[in-house]
Short mmCIF file of N, CA and C and ligand atoms in Angstrom, two decimals:
data_model
loop_
_atom_site.label_atom_id
_atom_site.label_comp_id
_atom_site.label_asym_id
_atom_site.label_seq_id
_atom_site.Cartn_x
_atom_site.Cartn_y
_atom_site.Cartn_z
N UNK A 1 110.45 196.88 30.10
CA UNK A 1 111.09 197.67 29.04
C UNK A 1 111.56 196.73 27.94
N UNK A 2 111.33 197.13 26.71
CA UNK A 2 111.66 196.26 25.58
C UNK A 2 113.07 196.52 25.07
N UNK A 3 113.67 195.46 24.56
CA UNK A 3 115.02 195.55 24.00
C UNK A 3 115.00 196.48 22.79
N UNK A 4 115.92 197.43 22.77
CA UNK A 4 115.94 198.39 21.68
C UNK A 4 116.32 197.72 20.36
N UNK A 5 117.05 196.63 20.44
CA UNK A 5 117.55 195.99 19.22
C UNK A 5 116.56 194.98 18.65
N UNK A 6 116.02 194.08 19.51
CA UNK A 6 115.18 193.00 18.98
C UNK A 6 113.71 193.17 19.36
N UNK A 7 113.38 194.10 20.25
CA UNK A 7 111.99 194.40 20.55
C UNK A 7 111.34 193.48 21.57
N UNK A 8 112.10 192.52 22.11
CA UNK A 8 111.51 191.61 23.10
C UNK A 8 111.62 192.21 24.50
N UNK A 9 110.65 191.88 25.33
CA UNK A 9 110.68 192.30 26.73
C UNK A 9 111.39 191.21 27.52
N UNK A 10 112.68 191.13 27.39
CA UNK A 10 113.47 190.08 28.02
C UNK A 10 114.33 190.67 29.13
N UNK A 11 114.99 189.79 29.89
CA UNK A 11 115.88 190.25 30.95
C UNK A 11 117.06 191.02 30.36
N UNK A 12 117.55 191.97 31.11
CA UNK A 12 118.65 192.78 30.59
C UNK A 12 119.54 193.29 31.70
N UNK A 13 120.81 193.47 31.37
CA UNK A 13 121.79 194.10 32.26
C UNK A 13 122.12 195.52 31.83
N UNK A 14 121.86 195.79 30.54
CA UNK A 14 122.22 197.09 29.99
C UNK A 14 120.98 197.78 29.43
N UNK A 15 121.08 199.10 29.37
CA UNK A 15 120.00 199.87 28.76
C UNK A 15 120.57 200.64 27.57
N UNK A 16 119.68 201.06 26.67
CA UNK A 16 120.07 201.86 25.52
C UNK A 16 119.72 203.32 25.81
N UNK A 17 120.74 204.18 25.74
CA UNK A 17 120.56 205.60 26.04
C UNK A 17 121.01 206.41 24.83
N UNK A 18 120.20 207.36 24.42
CA UNK A 18 120.59 208.25 23.33
C UNK A 18 121.81 209.05 23.71
N UNK A 19 122.82 209.07 22.86
CA UNK A 19 124.08 209.74 23.23
C UNK A 19 123.89 211.24 23.34
N UNK A 20 123.13 211.82 22.43
CA UNK A 20 122.93 213.27 22.48
C UNK A 20 121.78 213.65 23.40
N UNK A 21 120.67 212.90 23.33
CA UNK A 21 119.49 213.26 24.11
C UNK A 21 119.63 212.89 25.58
N UNK A 22 120.38 211.82 25.86
CA UNK A 22 120.50 211.35 27.23
C UNK A 22 119.27 210.64 27.74
N UNK A 23 118.29 210.37 26.88
CA UNK A 23 117.07 209.70 27.31
C UNK A 23 117.19 208.19 27.08
N UNK A 24 116.50 207.43 27.93
CA UNK A 24 116.52 205.98 27.83
C UNK A 24 115.60 205.54 26.69
N UNK A 25 116.17 204.83 25.71
CA UNK A 25 115.39 204.43 24.53
C UNK A 25 114.86 203.01 24.67
N UNK A 26 115.39 202.23 25.59
CA UNK A 26 114.97 200.85 25.76
C UNK A 26 116.04 200.10 26.52
N UNK A 27 115.95 198.78 26.46
CA UNK A 27 116.96 197.95 27.12
C UNK A 27 117.84 197.31 26.06
N UNK A 28 118.85 196.59 26.51
CA UNK A 28 119.57 195.69 25.61
C UNK A 28 119.54 194.32 26.28
N UNK A 29 118.73 193.41 25.72
CA UNK A 29 118.47 192.15 26.40
C UNK A 29 119.73 191.29 26.47
N UNK A 30 119.70 190.29 27.34
CA UNK A 30 120.88 189.45 27.56
C UNK A 30 121.26 188.69 26.29
N UNK A 31 120.27 188.27 25.50
CA UNK A 31 120.58 187.57 24.26
C UNK A 31 121.35 188.47 23.30
N UNK A 32 120.87 189.70 23.14
CA UNK A 32 121.57 190.63 22.25
C UNK A 32 122.95 190.96 22.79
N UNK A 33 123.06 191.09 24.09
CA UNK A 33 124.37 191.39 24.66
C UNK A 33 125.35 190.25 24.38
N UNK A 34 124.86 189.00 24.49
CA UNK A 34 125.74 187.85 24.24
C UNK A 34 126.10 187.69 22.77
N UNK A 35 125.09 187.88 21.90
CA UNK A 35 125.31 187.59 20.48
C UNK A 35 125.96 188.74 19.74
N UNK A 36 125.66 189.94 20.17
CA UNK A 36 126.01 191.12 19.38
C UNK A 36 127.14 191.90 20.06
N UNK A 37 126.96 192.14 21.33
CA UNK A 37 127.94 192.92 22.07
C UNK A 37 128.71 191.95 22.97
N UNK A 38 129.58 191.17 22.40
CA UNK A 38 130.23 190.11 23.15
C UNK A 38 131.23 190.69 24.14
N UNK A 39 131.55 189.93 25.19
CA UNK A 39 132.48 190.46 26.21
C UNK A 39 133.85 190.77 25.64
N UNK A 40 134.23 190.15 24.52
CA UNK A 40 135.55 190.39 23.95
C UNK A 40 135.61 191.69 23.16
N UNK A 41 134.46 192.28 22.88
CA UNK A 41 134.43 193.49 22.07
C UNK A 41 135.11 194.64 22.80
N UNK A 42 136.02 195.29 22.09
CA UNK A 42 136.65 196.49 22.65
C UNK A 42 135.74 197.67 22.37
N UNK A 43 135.35 198.39 23.40
CA UNK A 43 134.32 199.41 23.24
C UNK A 43 134.78 200.77 23.72
N UNK A 44 134.15 201.78 23.15
CA UNK A 44 134.38 203.17 23.55
C UNK A 44 133.06 203.89 23.49
N UNK A 45 132.84 204.86 24.37
CA UNK A 45 131.57 205.57 24.37
C UNK A 45 131.44 206.53 23.19
N UNK A 46 132.52 206.81 22.48
CA UNK A 46 132.50 207.81 21.43
C UNK A 46 132.16 207.23 20.06
N UNK A 47 132.57 206.00 19.82
CA UNK A 47 132.39 205.44 18.49
C UNK A 47 131.66 204.10 18.54
N UNK A 48 130.98 203.78 17.44
CA UNK A 48 130.29 202.51 17.29
C UNK A 48 131.31 201.37 17.36
N UNK A 49 131.05 200.37 18.18
CA UNK A 49 132.02 199.28 18.32
C UNK A 49 132.12 198.44 17.06
N UNK A 50 131.10 198.49 16.19
CA UNK A 50 131.08 197.63 15.01
C UNK A 50 131.69 198.30 13.79
N UNK A 51 131.57 199.63 13.65
CA UNK A 51 132.02 200.27 12.41
C UNK A 51 132.89 201.50 12.64
N UNK A 52 133.11 201.90 13.89
CA UNK A 52 133.97 203.05 14.22
C UNK A 52 133.42 204.40 13.77
N UNK A 53 132.16 204.44 13.35
CA UNK A 53 131.52 205.73 13.08
C UNK A 53 131.09 206.35 14.42
N UNK A 54 130.77 207.66 14.43
CA UNK A 54 130.28 208.26 15.67
C UNK A 54 129.05 207.52 16.19
N UNK A 55 128.97 207.32 17.49
CA UNK A 55 127.90 206.52 18.08
C UNK A 55 126.64 207.35 18.29
N UNK A 56 125.49 206.70 18.16
CA UNK A 56 124.20 207.33 18.45
C UNK A 56 123.62 206.86 19.77
N UNK A 57 123.94 205.64 20.16
CA UNK A 57 123.37 205.07 21.37
C UNK A 57 124.47 204.49 22.26
N UNK A 58 124.28 204.65 23.57
CA UNK A 58 125.20 204.09 24.55
C UNK A 58 124.49 202.96 25.28
N UNK A 59 125.26 201.98 25.73
CA UNK A 59 124.67 200.83 26.43
C UNK A 59 125.31 200.63 27.80
N UNK A 60 125.05 201.53 28.73
CA UNK A 60 125.61 201.36 30.08
C UNK A 60 124.88 200.26 30.85
N UNK A 61 125.56 199.68 31.83
CA UNK A 61 124.87 198.81 32.79
C UNK A 61 124.08 199.70 33.73
N UNK A 62 122.89 199.25 34.09
CA UNK A 62 122.05 200.06 34.95
C UNK A 62 122.30 199.73 36.42
N UNK A 63 122.13 200.74 37.27
CA UNK A 63 122.24 200.55 38.72
C UNK A 63 120.88 200.28 39.33
N UNK A 64 119.88 201.04 38.94
CA UNK A 64 118.53 200.82 39.44
C UNK A 64 117.53 201.37 38.44
N UNK A 65 116.39 200.72 38.35
CA UNK A 65 115.36 201.14 37.41
C UNK A 65 114.01 201.17 38.13
N UNK A 66 113.28 202.25 37.98
CA UNK A 66 111.92 202.32 38.50
C UNK A 66 110.99 202.41 37.30
N UNK A 67 110.20 201.36 37.11
CA UNK A 67 109.32 201.29 35.95
C UNK A 67 107.88 201.23 36.44
N UNK A 68 106.98 201.98 35.81
CA UNK A 68 105.59 201.94 36.23
C UNK A 68 104.99 200.57 35.95
N UNK A 69 103.96 200.19 36.71
CA UNK A 69 103.43 198.82 36.66
C UNK A 69 102.90 198.43 35.28
N UNK A 70 102.25 199.34 34.60
CA UNK A 70 101.67 198.98 33.31
C UNK A 70 102.65 199.20 32.16
N UNK A 71 103.83 199.68 32.47
CA UNK A 71 104.87 199.83 31.47
C UNK A 71 104.70 201.02 30.55
N UNK A 72 103.70 201.86 30.80
CA UNK A 72 103.46 202.97 29.88
C UNK A 72 104.00 204.30 30.42
N UNK A 73 104.30 204.33 31.69
CA UNK A 73 104.76 205.58 32.29
C UNK A 73 106.24 205.81 32.06
N UNK A 74 106.74 206.91 32.58
CA UNK A 74 108.16 207.19 32.42
C UNK A 74 109.02 206.17 33.19
N UNK A 75 110.17 205.89 32.66
CA UNK A 75 111.10 204.98 33.30
C UNK A 75 112.24 205.80 33.89
N UNK A 76 112.44 205.62 35.18
CA UNK A 76 113.56 206.33 35.81
C UNK A 76 114.69 205.34 36.02
N UNK A 77 115.83 205.71 35.52
CA UNK A 77 116.95 204.80 35.52
C UNK A 77 118.19 205.49 36.04
N UNK A 78 118.94 204.78 36.85
CA UNK A 78 120.25 205.28 37.26
C UNK A 78 121.31 204.44 36.59
N UNK A 79 122.25 205.11 35.99
CA UNK A 79 123.32 204.39 35.31
C UNK A 79 124.55 205.28 35.26
N UNK A 80 125.68 204.66 35.01
CA UNK A 80 126.93 205.41 34.90
C UNK A 80 127.53 205.16 33.53
N UNK A 81 127.98 206.25 32.92
CA UNK A 81 128.65 206.14 31.63
C UNK A 81 130.12 206.46 31.83
N UNK A 82 130.98 205.57 31.34
CA UNK A 82 132.41 205.83 31.42
C UNK A 82 133.00 205.69 30.03
N UNK A 83 134.30 205.88 29.91
CA UNK A 83 134.93 205.91 28.58
C UNK A 83 134.80 204.60 27.84
N UNK A 84 134.67 203.49 28.57
CA UNK A 84 134.60 202.20 27.91
C UNK A 84 133.16 201.68 27.80
N UNK A 85 132.18 202.52 28.12
CA UNK A 85 130.78 202.11 27.92
C UNK A 85 130.53 201.81 26.45
N UNK A 86 129.96 200.64 26.13
CA UNK A 86 129.73 200.31 24.72
C UNK A 86 128.78 201.30 24.05
N UNK A 87 129.01 201.53 22.77
CA UNK A 87 128.16 202.43 22.00
C UNK A 87 128.04 201.91 20.58
N UNK A 88 126.95 202.29 19.91
CA UNK A 88 126.75 201.85 18.52
C UNK A 88 125.99 202.92 17.76
N UNK A 89 126.09 202.87 16.44
CA UNK A 89 125.33 203.79 15.59
C UNK A 89 123.99 203.15 15.23
N UNK A 90 123.06 203.96 14.72
CA UNK A 90 121.74 203.44 14.37
C UNK A 90 121.82 202.38 13.28
N UNK A 91 122.77 202.55 12.38
CA UNK A 91 122.87 201.61 11.27
C UNK A 91 123.22 200.21 11.78
N UNK A 92 124.18 200.12 12.65
CA UNK A 92 124.64 198.81 13.11
C UNK A 92 123.63 198.13 14.04
N UNK A 93 122.89 198.91 14.79
CA UNK A 93 121.96 198.30 15.75
C UNK A 93 120.81 197.62 15.02
N UNK A 94 120.56 197.97 13.78
CA UNK A 94 119.42 197.40 13.06
C UNK A 94 119.79 196.19 12.22
N UNK A 95 121.06 195.82 12.23
CA UNK A 95 121.41 194.64 11.44
C UNK A 95 121.23 193.37 12.25
ZN1 ZN B 101 117.46 191.99 22.32
ZN1 ZN B 102 128.07 201.32 13.41
#
């Protein structure tokens, strides 16, 4: 699965989930998590951590992922969203 922010197929602890759709849009690679979503960031699932606008995407940590071998099939993911799950708007994720 490719990182939703930088497009690389890198290792990841978090996934990107559409807040309204609930569908998995991609991953959030470890580099992006370190550089962009730092551990010191105070986060809420309702608002973008960078600009406080309503969030479009949530970045929960995943529990388990089943991905088809060729990467083209559906991805089944288990994850938990809580009040402090990081979230961002489309505008901020593209900077
Ligand atoms: Zn990335
Ligand atoms: Zn934002």
